[in-house]
């Protein structure tokens, strides 16, 4: 089973700050997912990446396959970025994703 | 309507009730998933359907019974639930039935069992 650890568990920032959320996993993977869950519960897929870096607006995701580590960065953070950010990796077999416990981000104005 | 929809959004039921959760996707995907999210816990996969066949059943109690009549619809039938089954139930879909396909999630059904 792939173990997924996210840090920090909770993060409070001021508007405009640069945010970094980290994810480590134990077993080599083909791709990693970053998801965003808003207070209402709905989940949005932000990135799926297998190497290097991806950027979408103010969000940047990086992955280091050798070190089994990924980071999600938010530049110029805004209160609307407040959400739970979840990292997910596939199991070695089957259709299953293993999810991290999530990082609760609160951005204050 | 586009994306993945779930109904109802909120459900309160007694332990002796029978209810069903519905999920519908308008994305042309072939795989659909049920997840359970309890408070302060990671998402737990319950069931996976690929081309209307159940391909994964993650040791879920029989009081949860899934049904996938076609690739666009997925149901979760509930009966004789326990209070610890109270959680957010999320449906998702993906193009094919295995990772690392991107999964698209519905808004969830917040279930409370009294």
mmCIF file of C-alpha atoms in Angstrom:
data_model
loop_
_atom_site.group_PDB
_atom_site.id
_atom_site.type_symbol
_atom_site.label_atom_id
_atom_site.label_comp_id
_atom_site.label_asym_id
_atom_site.label_seq_id
_atom_site.Cartn_x
_atom_site.Cartn_y
_atom_site.Cartn_z
ATOM 1 C CA UNK A 1 0.000 0.000 0.000
ATOM 2 C CA UNK A 2 1.248 3.438 -0.897
ATOM 3 C CA UNK A 3 1.536 5.658 2.142
ATOM 4 C CA UNK A 4 0.848 9.343 1.536
ATOM 5 C CA UNK A 5 1.861 12.105 3.913
ATOM 6 C CA UNK A 6 0.985 15.743 3.537
ATOM 7 C CA UNK A 7 2.378 18.705 5.382
ATOM 8 C CA UNK A 8 1.401 20.932 6.948
ATOM 9 C CA UNK A 9 -1.998 19.720 8.148
ATOM 10 C CA UNK A 10 -3.170 23.289 8.667
ATOM 11 C CA UNK A 11 -1.854 26.483 7.167
ATOM 12 C CA UNK A 12 -2.960 30.063 7.760
ATOM 13 C CA UNK A 13 -1.627 32.820 5.541
ATOM 14 C CA UNK A 14 -2.197 36.479 4.807
ATOM 15 C CA UNK A 15 -3.485 37.509 1.429
ATOM 16 C CA UNK A 16 -0.644 37.837 -1.044
ATOM 17 C CA UNK A 17 1.659 35.327 0.608
ATOM 18 C CA UNK A 18 3.383 32.506 -1.269
ATOM 19 C CA UNK A 19 2.051 29.128 -0.143
ATOM 20 C CA UNK A 20 3.729 25.715 -0.292
ATOM 21 C CA UNK A 21 2.049 22.415 0.514
ATOM 22 C CA UNK A 22 4.073 19.208 0.476
ATOM 23 C CA UNK A 23 3.249 15.595 -0.300
ATOM 24 C CA UNK A 24 5.454 12.521 0.141
ATOM 25 C CA UNK A 25 4.639 8.975 -0.831
ATOM 26 C CA UNK A 26 6.296 5.635 -0.196
ATOM 27 C CA UNK A 27 6.005 3.653 -3.447
ATOM 28 C CA UNK A 28 7.030 4.713 -6.947
ATOM 29 C CA UNK A 29 4.129 5.947 -9.059
ATOM 30 C CA UNK A 30 3.231 6.841 -12.618
ATOM 31 C CA UNK A 31 1.424 10.080 -11.766
ATOM 32 C CA UNK A 32 0.270 12.128 -8.797
ATOM 33 C CA UNK A 33 -2.915 14.141 -8.374
ATOM 34 C CA UNK A 34 -3.570 17.373 -6.544
ATOM 35 C CA UNK A 35 -7.194 18.058 -5.631
ATOM 36 C CA UNK A 36 -8.973 21.009 -4.056
ATOM 37 C CA UNK A 37 -11.972 20.580 -1.767
ATOM 38 C CA UNK A 38 -14.049 23.623 -0.858
ATOM 39 C CA UNK A 39 -16.061 23.910 2.376
ATOM 40 C CA UNK A 40 -19.227 22.686 0.656
ATOM 41 C CA UNK A 41 -17.538 19.374 -0.051
ATOM 42 C CA UNK A 42 -17.129 19.460 -3.812
ATOM 43 C CA UNK A 43 -13.742 18.350 -5.103
ATOM 44 C CA UNK A 44 -11.937 19.755 -8.110
ATOM 45 C CA UNK A 45 -8.988 18.115 -9.752
ATOM 46 C CA UNK A 46 -6.172 20.666 -10.042
ATOM 47 C CA UNK A 47 -3.268 18.740 -11.524
ATOM 48 C CA UNK A 48 -2.180 15.321 -12.601
ATOM 49 C CA UNK A 49 1.556 15.186 -13.123
ATOM 50 C CA UNK A 50 4.131 12.530 -13.702
ATOM 51 C CA UNK A 51 7.301 14.612 -13.941
ATOM 52 C CA UNK A 52 8.667 18.126 -13.699
ATOM 53 C CA UNK A 53 6.302 21.022 -13.216
ATOM 54 C CA UNK A 54 2.854 22.163 -14.242
ATOM 55 C CA UNK A 55 1.376 25.633 -13.934
ATOM 56 C CA UNK A 56 -2.209 26.821 -14.053
ATOM 57 C CA UNK A 57 -2.793 30.449 -13.210
ATOM 58 C CA UNK A 58 -1.386 31.094 -9.740
ATOM 59 C CA UNK A 59 -1.006 27.391 -9.000
ATOM 60 C CA UNK A 60 2.216 25.488 -9.620
ATOM 61 C CA UNK A 61 2.758 21.795 -8.982
ATOM 62 C CA UNK A 62 6.133 20.094 -9.007
ATOM 63 C CA UNK A 63 7.148 16.500 -8.595
ATOM 64 C CA UNK A 64 10.450 14.749 -7.941
ATOM 65 C CA UNK A 65 9.974 11.104 -8.847
ATOM 66 C CA UNK A 66 13.329 10.000 -7.411
ATOM 67 C CA UNK A 67 12.616 11.600 -4.043
ATOM 68 C CA UNK A 68 8.915 10.564 -4.087
ATOM 69 C CA UNK A 69 7.873 14.096 -3.274
ATOM 70 C CA UNK A 70 5.552 16.695 -4.745
ATOM 71 C CA UNK A 71 4.790 20.292 -3.848
ATOM 72 C CA UNK A 72 1.839 22.534 -4.603
ATOM 73 C CA UNK A 73 2.591 26.243 -4.645
ATOM 74 C CA UNK A 74 0.138 29.132 -4.680
ATOM 75 C CA UNK A 75 1.495 32.528 -5.639
ATOM 76 C CA UNK A 76 -0.181 35.768 -4.518
ATOM 77 C CA UNK A 77 -2.642 33.853 -2.348
ATOM 78 C CA UNK A 78 -6.212 35.089 -2.044
ATOM 79 C CA UNK A 79 -9.015 34.345 0.457
ATOM 80 C CA UNK A 80 -10.850 32.404 -2.238
ATOM 81 C CA UNK A 81 -7.927 29.930 -2.213
ATOM 82 C CA UNK A 82 -9.081 28.835 1.251
ATOM 83 C CA UNK A 83 -9.846 25.134 0.919
ATOM 84 C CA UNK A 84 -8.495 21.692 1.694
ATOM 85 C CA UNK A 85 -5.770 20.588 -0.709
ATOM 86 C CA UNK A 86 -5.422 16.852 -1.162
ATOM 87 C CA UNK A 87 -2.643 14.824 -2.701
ATOM 88 C CA UNK A 88 -3.484 11.412 -4.211
ATOM 89 C CA UNK A 89 -1.354 8.651 -5.687
ATOM 90 C CA UNK A 90 -2.328 5.406 -7.391
ATOM 91 C CA UNK A 91 -1.959 2.035 -5.730
ATOM 92 C CA UNK A 92 0.443 -0.342 -7.392
ATOM 93 C CA UNK A 93 -2.461 -2.324 -8.807
ATOM 94 C CA UNK A 94 -6.141 -1.880 -9.422
ATOM 95 C CA UNK A 95 -8.190 1.250 -9.820
ATOM 96 C CA UNK A 96 -7.546 2.664 -6.407
ATOM 97 C CA UNK A 97 -6.145 6.053 -5.464
ATOM 98 C CA UNK A 98 -4.667 6.595 -2.012
ATOM 99 C CA UNK A 99 -5.428 10.033 -0.637
ATOM 100 C CA UNK A 100 -3.493 12.137 1.807
ATOM 101 C CA UNK A 101 -5.277 13.565 4.811
ATOM 102 C CA UNK A 102 -5.345 16.970 3.216
ATOM 103 C CA UNK A 103 -3.992 20.399 4.116
ATOM 104 C CA UNK A 104 -6.507 22.937 5.380
ATOM 105 C CA UNK A 105 -5.487 26.312 3.960
ATOM 106 C CA UNK A 106 -6.991 29.541 5.278
ATOM 107 C CA UNK A 107 -6.029 32.796 3.602
ATOM 108 C CA UNK A 108 -7.007 35.875 5.553
ATOM 109 C CA UNK A 109 -7.659 39.244 3.883
ATOM 110 C CA UNK B 1 -26.343 20.018 -17.445
ATOM 111 C CA UNK B 2 -22.670 19.144 -17.491
ATOM 112 C CA UNK B 3 -20.163 17.463 -15.195
ATOM 113 C CA UNK B 4 -21.012 15.124 -12.350
ATOM 114 C CA UNK B 5 -24.192 15.673 -10.366
ATOM 115 C CA UNK B 6 -25.368 14.035 -7.167
ATOM 116 C CA UNK B 7 -28.749 13.944 -5.489
ATOM 117 C CA UNK B 8 -29.782 14.548 -2.849
ATOM 118 C CA UNK B 9 -27.200 16.990 -1.537
ATOM 119 C CA UNK B 10 -28.256 16.373 2.054
ATOM 120 C CA UNK B 11 -29.974 13.343 3.582
ATOM 121 C CA UNK B 12 -31.033 12.559 7.121
ATOM 122 C CA UNK B 13 -32.241 9.030 7.763
ATOM 123 C CA UNK B 14 -33.017 6.703 10.618
ATOM 124 C CA UNK B 15 -31.280 3.391 11.066
ATOM 125 C CA UNK B 16 -34.285 1.449 9.791
ATOM 126 C CA UNK B 17 -34.820 3.534 6.650
ATOM 127 C CA UNK B 18 -33.960 2.605 3.089
ATOM 128 C CA UNK B 19 -32.723 5.368 0.817
ATOM 129 C CA UNK B 20 -30.696 5.726 -2.363
ATOM 130 C CA UNK B 21 -28.034 8.163 -3.492
ATOM 131 C CA UNK B 22 -27.877 9.013 -7.170
ATOM 132 C CA UNK B 23 -24.952 10.099 -9.304
ATOM 133 C CA UNK B 24 -25.070 11.131 -12.938
ATOM 134 C CA UNK B 25 -22.228 12.111 -15.240
ATOM 135 C CA UNK B 26 -22.532 13.907 -18.555
ATOM 136 C CA UNK B 27 -18.871 13.616 -19.539
ATOM 137 C CA UNK B 28 -18.999 10.451 -21.623
ATOM 138 C CA UNK B 29 -16.807 8.645 -19.103
ATOM 139 C CA UNK B 30 -16.645 4.878 -18.749
ATOM 140 C CA UNK B 31 -15.739 4.573 -15.062
ATOM 141 C CA UNK B 32 -17.587 5.734 -11.965
ATOM 142 C CA UNK B 33 -16.615 5.662 -8.303
ATOM 143 C CA UNK B 34 -18.190 5.959 -4.859
ATOM 144 C CA UNK B 35 -16.077 7.459 -2.077
ATOM 145 C CA UNK B 36 -16.797 7.997 1.609
ATOM 146 C CA UNK B 37 -15.292 10.938 3.474
ATOM 147 C CA UNK B 38 -15.709 10.897 7.232
ATOM 148 C CA UNK B 39 -14.846 13.889 9.355
ATOM 149 C CA UNK B 40 -11.093 14.491 9.630
ATOM 150 C CA UNK B 41 -10.290 11.366 7.576
ATOM 151 C CA UNK B 42 -8.951 10.890 4.041
ATOM 152 C CA UNK B 43 -11.216 9.866 1.213
ATOM 153 C CA UNK B 44 -11.967 6.137 1.219
ATOM 154 C CA UNK B 45 -12.776 4.331 -1.998
ATOM 155 C CA UNK B 46 -15.917 2.212 -1.724
ATOM 156 C CA UNK B 47 -16.731 0.941 -5.215
ATOM 157 C CA UNK B 48 -15.472 1.250 -8.772
ATOM 158 C CA UNK B 49 -17.499 0.506 -11.880
ATOM 159 C CA UNK B 50 -15.963 0.285 -15.318
ATOM 160 C CA UNK B 51 -18.280 -0.105 -18.315
ATOM 161 C CA UNK B 52 -21.116 -0.885 -15.892
ATOM 162 C CA UNK B 53 -19.239 -3.768 -14.257
ATOM 163 C CA UNK B 54 -18.057 -3.606 -10.688
ATOM 164 C CA UNK B 55 -14.274 -3.872 -10.763
ATOM 165 C CA UNK B 56 -13.515 -3.053 -7.169
ATOM 166 C CA UNK B 57 -15.312 -3.472 -3.890
ATOM 167 C CA UNK B 58 -13.219 -2.163 -1.068
ATOM 168 C CA UNK B 59 -14.551 -4.384 1.747
ATOM 169 C CA UNK B 60 -17.672 -2.302 2.144
ATOM 170 C CA UNK B 61 -20.442 -3.595 4.455
ATOM 171 C CA UNK B 62 -23.432 -5.117 2.682
ATOM 172 C CA UNK B 63 -25.709 -2.382 4.019
ATOM 173 C CA UNK B 64 -24.266 -0.352 1.134
ATOM 174 C CA UNK B 65 -25.368 -1.722 -2.229
ATOM 175 C CA UNK B 66 -24.191 -0.087 -5.473
ATOM 176 C CA UNK B 67 -25.958 -0.225 -8.800
ATOM 177 C CA UNK B 68 -24.728 0.946 -12.186
ATOM 178 C CA UNK B 69 -27.497 0.548 -14.793
ATOM 179 C CA UNK B 70 -25.501 2.332 -17.491
ATOM 180 C CA UNK B 71 -22.240 4.230 -17.840
ATOM 181 C CA UNK B 72 -23.891 7.558 -17.004
ATOM 182 C CA UNK B 73 -25.680 6.612 -13.793
ATOM 183 C CA UNK B 74 -24.545 5.212 -10.475
ATOM 184 C CA UNK B 75 -26.623 4.551 -7.394
ATOM 185 C CA UNK B 76 -25.777 3.712 -3.812
ATOM 186 C CA UNK B 77 -28.639 1.980 -2.029
ATOM 187 C CA UNK B 78 -28.601 2.323 1.733
ATOM 188 C CA UNK B 79 -30.386 0.167 4.309
ATOM 189 C CA UNK B 80 -30.122 -0.364 8.047
ATOM 190 C CA UNK B 81 -27.243 2.084 8.343
ATOM 191 C CA UNK B 82 -25.402 2.894 11.545
ATOM 192 C CA UNK B 83 -24.656 6.349 12.995
ATOM 193 C CA UNK B 84 -20.971 5.837 12.129
ATOM 194 C CA UNK B 85 -21.994 5.754 8.462
ATOM 195 C CA UNK B 86 -22.703 9.478 8.676
ATOM 196 C CA UNK B 87 -20.297 11.077 6.220
ATOM 197 C CA UNK B 88 -19.942 12.875 2.919
ATOM 198 C CA UNK B 89 -20.455 10.456 0.024
ATOM 199 C CA UNK B 90 -18.753 11.526 -3.163
ATOM 200 C CA UNK B 91 -19.232 10.193 -6.645
ATOM 201 C CA UNK B 92 -16.567 10.568 -9.320
ATOM 202 C CA UNK B 93 -16.074 9.561 -12.920
ATOM 203 C CA UNK B 94 -13.111 9.129 -15.231
ATOM 204 C CA UNK B 95 -12.593 8.319 -18.866
ATOM 205 C CA UNK B 96 -11.240 4.826 -18.229
ATOM 206 C CA UNK B 97 -11.277 2.611 -15.187
ATOM 207 C CA UNK B 98 -7.838 2.945 -13.727
ATOM 208 C CA UNK B 99 -5.335 5.484 -12.481
ATOM 209 C CA UNK B 100 -3.809 7.793 -13.427
ATOM 210 C CA UNK B 101 -6.901 9.110 -15.234
ATOM 211 C CA UNK B 102 -8.172 12.377 -13.833
ATOM 212 C CA UNK B 103 -11.293 11.809 -11.794
ATOM 213 C CA UNK B 104 -14.082 14.367 -11.850
ATOM 214 C CA UNK B 105 -16.023 14.629 -8.618
ATOM 215 C CA UNK B 106 -19.616 15.451 -7.885
ATOM 216 C CA UNK B 107 -20.598 17.864 -5.092
ATOM 217 C CA UNK B 108 -21.313 15.032 -2.654
ATOM 218 C CA UNK B 109 -24.236 13.947 -0.505
ATOM 219 C CA UNK B 110 -23.975 14.847 3.175
ATOM 220 C CA UNK B 111 -25.543 11.871 4.983
ATOM 221 C CA UNK B 112 -26.597 11.907 8.613
ATOM 222 C CA UNK B 113 -27.788 8.678 10.215
ATOM 223 C CA UNK B 114 -29.753 9.142 13.419
#
